[in-house]
Amino acid sequence: MSLEFDGTRLLQQDKDGNFRQVFPATTVDQVLGLDKIRGVPGPRGPAGPAGPAGEAGKDGKDATGTGSTTNEYGIIIRKSGPMACFIDREADPWRIVFDNGSYMTLDDYPAHPGEKANTVYGWGFAGGWSNSLDDYPITGNLLKMAWGMISIETWKKAAPGKLGYWGRATITNPVNSLDNYDWSKATLGISGGPYDAKQISVIKIAYQLGIWSGKDVEGLGAVKK
């Protein structure tokens, strides 16, 4: 008689050749009986050869952030001249806010919340869009300078009265720093009027806003430090 295991049951062959399920007395007897049929596992074979290399990973995507800084108005601060502006009339004094992230207060001509009109800033007054200098507003002249409608040569030929509403200004987030130059000899060459001393304000404001370059102001007498 022989024993066989069909995967789930232990079977014993009788004298007539028939197989019957065997029920050992104990679970231990059953396990020992199964081990006799299955045999003891042999030693582990040697490791097989290494498999082929896996596919290369996909290229990572470039970061989408620009790393740019914005001002308090959410405008990206960039190193180029302005192309547009608006007037913040809630600030005290008012601010002229440019689309390059700079903004300016006119220290000699401050305006305050509640004012109904202010021609120097251009609130309630529109200047012309020709290539000639306007007496005011300052905003219109600055944008025409940025667009190239008013050049440095235009200023050199200007009548002294065109300087009347220019003056000291504070520019936040300037494109260029005034500390780069000695301005004591910078001039547009305008003379003969009561406002001649104001021409330095035109030069400094245009440089700080990025409208005029370092080479431009050097050509007007500014000396690089």
PDB file of N, CA and C in Angstrom, residues 8 26 47 99 106 166 174 181 200:
ATOM      1  N   THR A   8      -4.732  18.570  -1.160  1.00  0.00           N
ATOM      2  CA  THR A   8      -5.572  18.939  -0.010  1.00  0.00           C
ATOM      3  C   THR A   8      -5.828  17.757   0.926  1.00  0.00           C
ATOM      4  N   THR A  26      -3.914  12.423  15.107  1.00  0.00           N
ATOM      5  CA  THR A  26      -3.722  13.802  15.566  1.00  0.00           C
ATOM      6  C   THR A  26      -3.264  14.664  14.403  1.00  0.00           C
ATOM      7  N   ALA A  47      21.676  32.321  -7.130  1.00  0.00           N
ATOM      8  CA  ALA A  47      20.890  33.430  -7.679  1.00  0.00           C
ATOM      9  C   ALA A  47      20.970  33.436  -9.195  1.00  0.00           C
ATOM     10  N   ASP A  99       3.301 100.773 -14.129  1.00  0.00           N
ATOM     11  CA  ASP A  99       3.140  99.334 -14.367  1.00  0.00           C
ATOM     12  C   ASP A  99       4.454  98.557 -14.316  1.00  0.00           C
ATOM     13  N   LEU A 106       5.003 113.349  -5.588  1.00  0.00           N
ATOM     14  CA  LEU A 106       5.581 114.638  -5.968  1.00  0.00           C
ATOM     15  C   LEU A 106       5.735 115.476  -4.702  1.00  0.00           C
ATOM     16  N   TRP A 166       7.715 120.750 -12.550  1.00  0.00           N
ATOM     17  CA  TRP A 166       8.605 119.674 -12.128  1.00  0.00           C
ATOM     18  C   TRP A 166       9.232 120.060 -10.794  1.00  0.00           C
ATOM     19  N   PRO A 174      12.616 102.025  -7.427  1.00  0.00           N
ATOM     20  CA  PRO A 174      13.147 102.579  -8.677  1.00  0.00           C
ATOM     21  C   PRO A 174      13.835 101.506  -9.513  1.00  0.00           C
ATOM     22  N   TYR A 181      25.319 107.678  -9.416  1.00  0.00           N
ATOM     23  CA  TYR A 181      25.949 108.813 -10.093  1.00  0.00           C
ATOM     24  C   TYR A 181      26.120 110.024  -9.180  1.00  0.00           C
ATOM     25  N   ILE A 200      17.182 119.310 -13.154  1.00  0.00           N
ATOM     26  CA  ILE A 200      17.794 118.129 -12.558  1.00  0.00           C
ATOM     27  C   ILE A 200      16.726 117.133 -12.118  1.00  0.00           C
TER      28      ILE A 200
END
